[in-house]
PDB file of C-alpha atoms in Angstrom:
ATOM      1  CA  UNK A   1       1.047 -10.238 -11.571  1.00  0.00           C
ATOM      2  CA  UNK A   2       0.439  -6.910 -12.008  1.00  0.00           C
ATOM      3  CA  UNK A   3      -0.062  -4.908  -8.915  1.00  0.00           C
ATOM      4  CA  UNK A   4      -2.532  -2.210  -8.361  1.00  0.00           C
ATOM      5  CA  UNK A   5      -2.512   0.204  -5.852  1.00  0.00           C
ATOM      6  CA  UNK A   6      -5.186   2.511  -4.470  1.00  0.00           C
ATOM      7  CA  UNK A   7      -3.621   6.120  -4.423  1.00  0.00           C
ATOM      8  CA  UNK A   8      -6.390   8.455  -4.984  1.00  0.00           C
ATOM      9  CA  UNK A   9      -7.936   9.133  -1.409  1.00  0.00           C
ATOM     10  CA  UNK A  10      -8.016  12.638   0.541  1.00  0.00           C
ATOM     11  CA  UNK A  11      -6.186  11.650   3.516  1.00  0.00           C
ATOM     12  CA  UNK A  12      -7.945  13.753   5.767  1.00  0.00           C
ATOM     13  CA  UNK A  13      -6.593  12.321   8.953  1.00  0.00           C
ATOM     14  CA  UNK A  14      -2.978  13.255   7.794  1.00  0.00           C
ATOM     15  CA  UNK A  15      -3.689  16.980   6.701  1.00  0.00           C
ATOM     16  CA  UNK A  16      -0.433  18.306   7.813  1.00  0.00           C
ATOM     17  CA  UNK A  17       1.047  16.601   4.796  1.00  0.00           C
ATOM     18  CA  UNK A  18      -1.935  15.759   2.414  1.00  0.00           C
ATOM     19  CA  UNK A  19      -3.041  19.799   2.061  1.00  0.00           C
ATOM     20  CA  UNK A  20       0.152  19.677  -0.712  1.00  0.00           C
ATOM     21  CA  UNK A  21       0.391  16.109  -1.814  1.00  0.00           C
ATOM     22  CA  UNK A  22      -2.174  12.804  -1.773  1.00  0.00           C
ATOM     23  CA  UNK A  23      -1.210  10.062   1.395  1.00  0.00           C
ATOM     24  CA  UNK A  24       0.462   7.889  -0.874  1.00  0.00           C
ATOM     25  CA  UNK A  25       3.326  10.371  -1.766  1.00  0.00           C
ATOM     26  CA  UNK A  26       3.976  11.398   1.996  1.00  0.00           C
ATOM     27  CA  UNK A  27       7.550  10.669   2.410  1.00  0.00           C
ATOM     28  CA  UNK A  28       9.316   8.600   4.823  1.00  0.00           C
ATOM     29  CA  UNK A  29      13.096   8.718   4.221  1.00  0.00           C
ATOM     30  CA  UNK A  30      12.650  11.077   1.786  1.00  0.00           C
ATOM     31  CA  UNK A  31      10.591   8.545  -0.134  1.00  0.00           C
ATOM     32  CA  UNK A  32       6.961   8.785  -0.664  1.00  0.00           C
ATOM     33  CA  UNK A  33       5.367   5.579   1.272  1.00  0.00           C
ATOM     34  CA  UNK A  34       4.006   4.621  -2.125  1.00  0.00           C
ATOM     35  CA  UNK A  35       7.587   3.932  -3.266  1.00  0.00           C
ATOM     36  CA  UNK A  36       8.326   1.735  -0.088  1.00  0.00           C
ATOM     37  CA  UNK A  37       5.238  -0.417  -0.902  1.00  0.00           C
ATOM     38  CA  UNK A  38       6.417  -0.675  -4.907  1.00  0.00           C
ATOM     39  CA  UNK A  39       9.854  -1.559  -3.503  1.00  0.00           C
ATOM     40  CA  UNK A  40       8.515  -4.497  -1.198  1.00  0.00           C
ATOM     41  CA  UNK A  41       6.583  -5.619  -3.780  1.00  0.00           C
ATOM     42  CA  UNK A  42       9.773  -5.232  -6.809  1.00  0.00           C
ATOM     43  CA  UNK A  43      11.588  -7.228  -4.368  1.00  0.00           C
ATOM     44  CA  UNK A  44       9.550  -9.966  -4.725  1.00  0.00           C
ATOM     45  CA  UNK A  45       9.626 -10.238  -8.102  1.00  0.00           C
ATOM     46  CA  UNK A  46       6.195  -8.028  -8.764  1.00  0.00           C
ATOM     47  CA  UNK A  47       7.753  -5.017 -10.858  1.00  0.00           C
ATOM     48  CA  UNK A  48       4.253  -3.811 -13.164  1.00  0.00           C
ATOM     49  CA  UNK A  49       1.890  -1.408 -11.382  1.00  0.00           C
ATOM     50  CA  UNK A  50      -1.158   0.211 -12.010  1.00  0.00           C
ATOM     51  CA  UNK A  51      -2.262   3.210  -9.806  1.00  0.00           C
ATOM     52  CA  UNK A  52      -5.505   4.237  -9.274  1.00  0.00           C
ATOM     53  CA  UNK A  53      -5.395   8.166  -8.763  1.00  0.00           C
ATOM     54  CA  UNK A  54      -7.376  10.790  -7.471  1.00  0.00           C
ATOM     55  CA  UNK A  55      -6.937  13.616  -5.139  1.00  0.00           C
ATOM     56  CA  UNK A  56      -3.972  15.481  -6.503  1.00  0.00           C
ATOM     57  CA  UNK A  57      -3.285  13.070  -9.235  1.00  0.00           C
ATOM     58  CA  UNK A  58      -0.993  15.429 -10.883  1.00  0.00           C
ATOM     59  CA  UNK A  59       1.566  15.318  -8.196  1.00  0.00           C
ATOM     60  CA  UNK A  60       1.864  11.417  -9.098  1.00  0.00           C
ATOM     61  CA  UNK A  61       2.017  11.474 -12.216  1.00  0.00           C
ATOM     62  CA  UNK A  62       4.705  14.256 -12.209  1.00  0.00           C
ATOM     63  CA  UNK A  63       6.800  12.414  -9.957  1.00  0.00           C
ATOM     64  CA  UNK A  64       6.450   9.379 -12.259  1.00  0.00           C
ATOM     65  CA  UNK A  65       6.967  11.350 -15.291  1.00  0.00           C
ATOM     66  CA  UNK A  66      10.421  13.006 -13.752  1.00  0.00           C
ATOM     67  CA  UNK A  67      11.164   9.908 -11.842  1.00  0.00           C
ATOM     68  CA  UNK A  68      14.436   9.501 -13.717  1.00  0.00           C
ATOM     69  CA  UNK A  69      15.657  13.049 -13.809  1.00  0.00           C
ATOM     70  CA  UNK A  70      14.668  13.463  -9.957  1.00  0.00           C
ATOM     71  CA  UNK A  71      17.020  10.535  -9.145  1.00  0.00           C
ATOM     72  CA  UNK A  72      19.739  10.463 -11.192  1.00  0.00           C
ATOM     73  CA  UNK A  73      22.867  12.682 -11.813  1.00  0.00           C
ATOM     74  CA  UNK A  74      23.237  13.626 -15.112  1.00  0.00           C
ATOM     75  CA  UNK A  75      24.746  16.450 -17.797  1.00  0.00           C
ATOM     76  CA  UNK A  76      22.670  18.937 -19.867  1.00  0.00           C
ATOM     77  CA  UNK A  77      24.336  20.037 -22.809  1.00  0.00           C
ATOM     78  CA  UNK A  78      22.293  23.305 -23.270  1.00  0.00           C
ATOM     79  CA  UNK A  79      23.765  23.801 -26.985  1.00  0.00           C
ATOM     80  CA  UNK A  80      22.127  21.041 -28.159  1.00  0.00           C
ATOM     81  CA  UNK A  81      19.732  19.997 -25.897  1.00  0.00           C
ATOM     82  CA  UNK A  82      21.354  16.432 -25.329  1.00  0.00           C
ATOM     83  CA  UNK A  83      21.087  14.910 -21.619  1.00  0.00           C
ATOM     84  CA  UNK A  84      23.613  12.345 -20.771  1.00  0.00           C
ATOM     85  CA  UNK A  85      23.106  10.539 -17.231  1.00  0.00           C
ATOM     86  CA  UNK A  86      25.553   9.568 -15.133  1.00  0.00           C
ATOM     87  CA  UNK A  87      24.012   6.784 -13.328  1.00  0.00           C
ATOM     88  CA  UNK A  88      21.687   4.132 -13.542  1.00  0.00           C
ATOM     89  CA  UNK A  89      20.235   3.424 -10.315  1.00  0.00           C
ATOM     90  CA  UNK A  90      16.465   3.839 -11.759  1.00  0.00           C
ATOM     91  CA  UNK A  91      14.262   0.605 -10.917  1.00  0.00           C
ATOM     92  CA  UNK A  92      12.916  -1.711 -13.903  1.00  0.00           C
ATOM     93  CA  UNK A  93       9.435  -0.729 -13.163  1.00  0.00           C
ATOM     94  CA  UNK A  94       6.225  -0.248 -15.332  1.00  0.00           C
ATOM     95  CA  UNK A  95       4.328   2.032 -13.911  1.00  0.00           C
ATOM     96  CA  UNK A  96       0.401   2.801 -15.291  1.00  0.00           C
ATOM     97  CA  UNK A  97      -1.105   5.894 -13.948  1.00  0.00           C
ATOM     98  CA  UNK A  98      -4.708   6.108 -14.101  1.00  0.00           C
ATOM     99  CA  UNK A  99      -7.254   9.178 -12.893  1.00  0.00           C
ATOM    100  CA  UNK A 100     -10.269   7.325 -11.579  1.00  0.00           C
ATOM    101  CA  UNK A 101     -11.997  10.279 -10.567  1.00  0.00           C
ATOM    102  CA  UNK A 102     -11.336  12.523  -7.363  1.00  0.00           C
ATOM    103  CA  UNK A 103     -14.748  11.338  -6.099  1.00  0.00           C
ATOM    104  CA  UNK A 104     -14.668   7.385  -6.473  1.00  0.00           C
ATOM    105  CA  UNK A 105     -14.743   5.361  -3.767  1.00  0.00           C
ATOM    106  CA  UNK A 106     -11.972   2.398  -3.723  1.00  0.00           C
ATOM    107  CA  UNK A 107     -14.304  -0.356  -5.243  1.00  0.00           C
ATOM    108  CA  UNK A 108     -15.102   1.898  -8.059  1.00  0.00           C
ATOM    109  CA  UNK A 109     -11.583   2.943  -8.648  1.00  0.00           C
ATOM    110  CA  UNK A 110     -10.994  -1.130  -9.005  1.00  0.00           C
ATOM    111  CA  UNK A 111     -13.646  -1.390 -11.315  1.00  0.00           C
ATOM    112  CA  UNK A 112     -12.365   1.423 -13.780  1.00  0.00           C
ATOM    113  CA  UNK A 113      -9.035  -0.079 -14.011  1.00  0.00           C
ATOM    114  CA  UNK A 114     -10.514  -3.381 -15.596  1.00  0.00           C
ATOM    115  CA  UNK A 115      -9.237  -2.414 -19.006  1.00  0.00           C
ATOM    116  CA  UNK A 116      -5.494  -2.534 -17.919  1.00  0.00           C
ATOM    117  CA  UNK A 117      -5.944  -5.255 -15.574  1.00  0.00           C
ATOM    118  CA  UNK A 118      -7.011  -7.585 -18.145  1.00  0.00           C
ATOM    119  CA  UNK A 119      -8.140 -11.447 -17.585  1.00  0.00           C
ATOM    120  CA  UNK A 120      -5.223 -12.425 -15.088  1.00  0.00           C
ATOM    121  CA  UNK A 121      -5.403 -12.596 -11.795  1.00  0.00           C
ATOM    122  CA  UNK A 122      -4.004  -9.645 -10.025  1.00  0.00           C
ATOM    123  CA  UNK A 123      -2.340  -8.345  -6.616  1.00  0.00           C
ATOM    124  CA  UNK A 124      -3.905  -5.476  -5.020  1.00  0.00           C
ATOM    125  CA  UNK A 125      -3.230  -2.997  -2.152  1.00  0.00           C
ATOM    126  CA  UNK A 126      -3.685   0.359  -0.589  1.00  0.00           C
ATOM    127  CA  UNK A 127      -1.115   3.343  -1.132  1.00  0.00           C
ATOM    128  CA  UNK A 128      -0.653   3.849   2.518  1.00  0.00           C
ATOM    129  CA  UNK A 129       0.267   0.428   4.464  1.00  0.00           C
ATOM    130  CA  UNK A 130       3.561  -1.027   4.768  1.00  0.00           C
ATOM    131  CA  UNK A 131       4.911  -4.137   6.282  1.00  0.00           C
ATOM    132  CA  UNK A 132       6.647  -7.228   5.608  1.00  0.00           C
ATOM    133  CA  UNK A 133       4.203  -9.040   3.920  1.00  0.00           C
ATOM    134  CA  UNK A 134       5.576 -12.232   2.149  1.00  0.00           C
ATOM    135  CA  UNK A 135       3.492 -11.748  -1.036  1.00  0.00           C
ATOM    136  CA  UNK A 136       4.053 -14.764  -2.719  1.00  0.00           C
ATOM    137  CA  UNK A 137       3.474 -16.980   0.130  1.00  0.00           C
ATOM    138  CA  UNK A 138      -0.184 -14.900  -0.141  1.00  0.00           C
ATOM    139  CA  UNK A 139      -0.116 -15.845  -3.931  1.00  0.00           C
ATOM    140  CA  UNK A 140       0.440 -19.704  -3.184  1.00  0.00           C
ATOM    141  CA  UNK A 141      -2.427 -20.064  -0.287  1.00  0.00           C
ATOM    142  CA  UNK A 142      -4.758 -18.330  -3.001  1.00  0.00           C
ATOM    143  CA  UNK A 143      -4.202 -20.682  -5.631  1.00  0.00           C
ATOM    144  CA  UNK A 144      -4.745 -23.571  -3.295  1.00  0.00           C
ATOM    145  CA  UNK A 145      -7.758 -22.096  -1.788  1.00  0.00           C
ATOM    146  CA  UNK A 146      -9.369 -21.837  -5.091  1.00  0.00           C
ATOM    147  CA  UNK A 147     -10.608 -18.129  -3.952  1.00  0.00           C
ATOM    148  CA  UNK A 148     -12.384 -15.121  -5.940  1.00  0.00           C
ATOM    149  CA  UNK A 149     -10.191 -13.007  -3.255  1.00  0.00           C
ATOM    150  CA  UNK A 150      -7.236 -13.396  -0.808  1.00  0.00           C
ATOM    151  CA  UNK A 151      -6.987 -10.699   1.955  1.00  0.00           C
ATOM    152  CA  UNK A 152      -3.926 -10.651   4.114  1.00  0.00           C
ATOM    153  CA  UNK A 153      -5.160 -10.701   8.082  1.00  0.00           C
ATOM    154  CA  UNK A 154      -2.702  -8.918  10.293  1.00  0.00           C
ATOM    155  CA  UNK A 155      -2.963  -7.991  13.999  1.00  0.00           C
ATOM    156  CA  UNK A 156      -3.648  -4.302  14.761  1.00  0.00           C
ATOM    157  CA  UNK A 157      -1.138  -2.500  16.469  1.00  0.00           C
ATOM    158  CA  UNK A 158      -1.765  -0.869  19.731  1.00  0.00           C
ATOM    159  CA  UNK A 159      -1.894   2.576  20.322  1.00  0.00           C
ATOM    160  CA  UNK A 160      -0.698   2.541  24.329  1.00  0.00           C
ATOM    161  CA  UNK A 161       1.116   0.305  26.376  1.00  0.00           C
ATOM    162  CA  UNK A 162      -0.587  -3.081  27.538  1.00  0.00           C
ATOM    163  CA  UNK A 163      -0.519  -4.452  31.003  1.00  0.00           C
ATOM    164  CA  UNK A 164      -1.165  -7.889  32.005  1.00  0.00           C
ATOM    165  CA  UNK A 165      -2.209  -7.978  35.845  1.00  0.00           C
ATOM    166  CA  UNK A 166      -3.409 -10.797  38.107  1.00  0.00           C
ATOM    167  CA  UNK A 167      -4.375 -10.227  41.751  1.00  0.00           C
ATOM    168  CA  UNK A 168      -3.513  -6.573  41.745  1.00  0.00           C
ATOM    169  CA  UNK A 169       0.137  -7.534  40.695  1.00  0.00           C
ATOM    170  CA  UNK A 170       1.594  -6.500  36.883  1.00  0.00           C
ATOM    171  CA  UNK A 171       2.851  -9.705  35.357  1.00  0.00           C
ATOM    172  CA  UNK A 172       4.392  -8.104  31.926  1.00  0.00           C
ATOM    173  CA  UNK A 173       4.567  -4.656  31.007  1.00  0.00           C
ATOM    174  CA  UNK A 174       4.293  -4.488  26.940  1.00  0.00           C
ATOM    175  CA  UNK A 175       5.112  -0.723  25.423  1.00  0.00           C
ATOM    176  CA  UNK A 176       2.589  -0.486  22.236  1.00  0.00           C
ATOM    177  CA  UNK A 177       2.958  -4.331  21.604  1.00  0.00           C
ATOM    178  CA  UNK A 178       0.963  -5.397  18.778  1.00  0.00           C
ATOM    179  CA  UNK A 179      -2.346  -7.038  19.565  1.00  0.00           C
ATOM    180  CA  UNK A 180      -2.774 -10.617  19.980  1.00  0.00           C
ATOM    181  CA  UNK A 181      -6.779 -10.668  19.866  1.00  0.00           C
ATOM    182  CA  UNK A 182      -8.413 -10.580  16.272  1.00  0.00           C
ATOM    183  CA  UNK A 183      -7.176  -9.572  12.888  1.00  0.00           C
ATOM    184  CA  UNK A 184      -7.940  -6.902  10.735  1.00  0.00           C
ATOM    185  CA  UNK A 185      -7.897  -6.280   6.854  1.00  0.00           C
ATOM    186  CA  UNK A 186      -4.285  -5.156   6.450  1.00  0.00           C
ATOM    187  CA  UNK A 187      -4.801  -4.913   2.283  1.00  0.00           C
ATOM    188  CA  UNK A 188      -2.038  -6.667   0.336  1.00  0.00           C
ATOM    189  CA  UNK A 189      -4.835  -8.748  -1.667  1.00  0.00           C
ATOM    190  CA  UNK A 190      -4.659 -11.336  -4.450  1.00  0.00           C
ATOM    191  CA  UNK A 191      -7.487 -10.956  -6.511  1.00  0.00           C
ATOM    192  CA  UNK A 192      -9.388 -12.783  -9.689  1.00  0.00           C
ATOM    193  CA  UNK A 193     -10.747 -10.650 -12.520  1.00  0.00           C
ATOM    194  CA  UNK A 194     -14.311 -11.960 -11.779  1.00  0.00           C
ATOM    195  CA  UNK A 195     -14.178 -10.228  -8.471  1.00  0.00           C
ATOM    196  CA  UNK A 196     -15.048  -7.117 -10.329  1.00  0.00           C
ATOM    197  CA  UNK A 197     -18.181  -8.138 -11.358  1.00  0.00           C
ATOM    198  CA  UNK A 198     -19.354  -7.807  -7.492  1.00  0.00           C
ATOM    199  CA  UNK A 199     -18.318  -3.933  -7.815  1.00  0.00           C
ATOM    200  CA  UNK A 200     -21.596  -1.880  -9.319  1.00  0.00           C
ATOM    201  CA  UNK A 201     -20.405   1.409 -10.231  1.00  0.00           C
ATOM    202  CA  UNK A 202     -18.104   4.310  -8.748  1.00  0.00           C
ATOM    203  CA  UNK A 203     -20.084   4.716  -5.556  1.00  0.00           C
ATOM    204  CA  UNK A 204     -18.771   1.179  -4.149  1.00  0.00           C
ATOM    205  CA  UNK A 205     -16.758   0.751  -1.579  1.00  0.00           C
ATOM    206  CA  UNK A 206     -14.275  -2.281  -1.769  1.00  0.00           C
ATOM    207  CA  UNK A 207     -14.659  -2.826   2.024  1.00  0.00           C
ATOM    208  CA  UNK A 208     -18.256  -2.992   1.828  1.00  0.00           C
ATOM    209  CA  UNK A 209     -20.400  -4.768  -0.612  1.00  0.00           C
ATOM    210  CA  UNK A 210     -17.869  -6.464  -2.877  1.00  0.00           C
ATOM    211  CA  UNK A 211     -15.971  -8.457   0.182  1.00  0.00           C
ATOM    212  CA  UNK A 212     -19.054  -8.787   2.169  1.00  0.00           C
ATOM    213  CA  UNK A 213     -20.814 -10.550  -0.686  1.00  0.00           C
ATOM    214  CA  UNK A 214     -17.343 -12.454  -1.342  1.00  0.00           C
ATOM    215  CA  UNK A 215     -17.722 -13.849   1.877  1.00  0.00           C
ATOM    216  CA  UNK A 216     -21.237 -14.799   1.618  1.00  0.00           C
ATOM    217  CA  UNK A 217     -20.658 -16.639  -1.130  1.00  0.00           C
ATOM    218  CA  UNK A 218     -17.518 -18.178   0.666  1.00  0.00           C
ATOM    219  CA  UNK A 219     -15.166 -16.923  -2.089  1.00  0.00           C
ATOM    220  CA  UNK A 220     -12.965 -14.844   0.395  1.00  0.00           C
ATOM    221  CA  UNK A 221      -9.970 -16.578   2.066  1.00  0.00           C
ATOM    222  CA  UNK A 222      -7.299 -15.003   4.454  1.00  0.00           C
ATOM    223  CA  UNK A 223      -3.678 -15.221   4.819  1.00  0.00           C
ATOM    224  CA  UNK A 224      -2.751 -14.613   8.420  1.00  0.00           C
ATOM    225  CA  UNK A 225       0.181 -12.259   8.947  1.00  0.00           C
ATOM    226  CA  UNK A 226       2.098 -12.273  12.525  1.00  0.00           C
ATOM    227  CA  UNK A 227       4.797 -10.006  11.157  1.00  0.00           C
ATOM    228  CA  UNK A 228       4.922  -6.086  10.953  1.00  0.00           C
ATOM    229  CA  UNK A 229       2.032  -3.911   9.293  1.00  0.00           C
ATOM    230  CA  UNK A 230       1.667  -0.579   9.728  1.00  0.00           C
ATOM    231  CA  UNK A 231      -0.722   2.053   8.305  1.00  0.00           C
ATOM    232  CA  UNK A 232      -0.002   5.655   8.201  1.00  0.00           C
ATOM    233  CA  UNK A 233      -3.144   7.353   8.910  1.00  0.00           C
ATOM    234  CA  UNK A 234      -1.977   9.945  11.467  1.00  0.00           C
ATOM    235  CA  UNK A 235       1.072  12.226  11.703  1.00  0.00           C
ATOM    236  CA  UNK A 236       1.924  10.041  14.751  1.00  0.00           C
ATOM    237  CA  UNK A 237       1.709   6.844  12.532  1.00  0.00           C
ATOM    238  CA  UNK A 238       4.195   8.815   9.843  1.00  0.00           C
ATOM    239  CA  UNK A 239       6.551   9.744  12.306  1.00  0.00           C
ATOM    240  CA  UNK A 240       6.764   6.104  13.719  1.00  0.00           C
ATOM    241  CA  UNK A 241       7.532   5.059  10.539  1.00  0.00           C
ATOM    242  CA  UNK A 242      10.188   7.630   9.764  1.00  0.00           C
ATOM    243  CA  UNK A 243      12.015   6.702  13.007  1.00  0.00           C
ATOM    244  CA  UNK A 244      12.058   2.786  11.876  1.00  0.00           C
ATOM    245  CA  UNK A 245      13.437   4.004   9.085  1.00  0.00           C
ATOM    246  CA  UNK A 246      16.218   6.770  10.129  1.00  0.00           C
ATOM    247  CA  UNK A 247      17.557   4.152  12.606  1.00  0.00           C
ATOM    248  CA  UNK A 248      17.698   1.458   9.995  1.00  0.00           C
ATOM    249  CA  UNK A 249      14.959  -0.832  11.694  1.00  0.00           C
ATOM    250  CA  UNK A 250      12.322  -0.717   9.198  1.00  0.00           C
ATOM    251  CA  UNK A 251      11.079  -4.360   8.338  1.00  0.00           C
ATOM    252  CA  UNK A 252       9.878  -3.513   5.144  1.00  0.00           C
ATOM    253  CA  UNK A 253      13.352  -2.165   4.007  1.00  0.00           C
ATOM    254  CA  UNK A 254      14.939  -3.677   1.132  1.00  0.00           C
TER     255      UNK A 254
END
């Protein structure tokens, strides 16, 4: 399946980095979080990507245009201009980069990609969340549910430590656990092309009318994922993900 990634937002809550680059290009372990997301999909057999760009689209375009140069060793013959690569470590991905407009909302970005998506079901996610999502299991659930769209539901990570108290005594202390009450939208959708008919124009947020309409029509399924998931909304989030990567404890690492 083709993988659509929304990578056009402003990322204002991560302004320490996003004044210079769009949020999906903020690095974890010297690689953009966008690369981490794509690597996870690719490891499960999905290597054709359509990236919806907006804010600082040129940064993402330049990264992929120069990807081979930036990620391999090479020799340049300055006389002839011939370039010889010394390694073949570049991934076998097909990446389509589409500027969907700086002020377009998330739903509008997906709608603008309809010509690239075609008539087959596709995968969809945001450019700022990583996890050990079993993508092919989500696809299997989607197919069996006969739904228009399937969302991966995740447990929200807690920001503070959690205490379990009874009769004034602490029974358990868990430092920043994952909450076990409720589910939130973790992205990592599987989508039928007819879902695009629920999006009117550029002003539509994916998370509002289109998903609400799908729910009202009984056409939305959920894959409940109890494993790791983390979005990168703030510098605190980014630093936590970086620490996991540097200590080789990143659950999304391939």
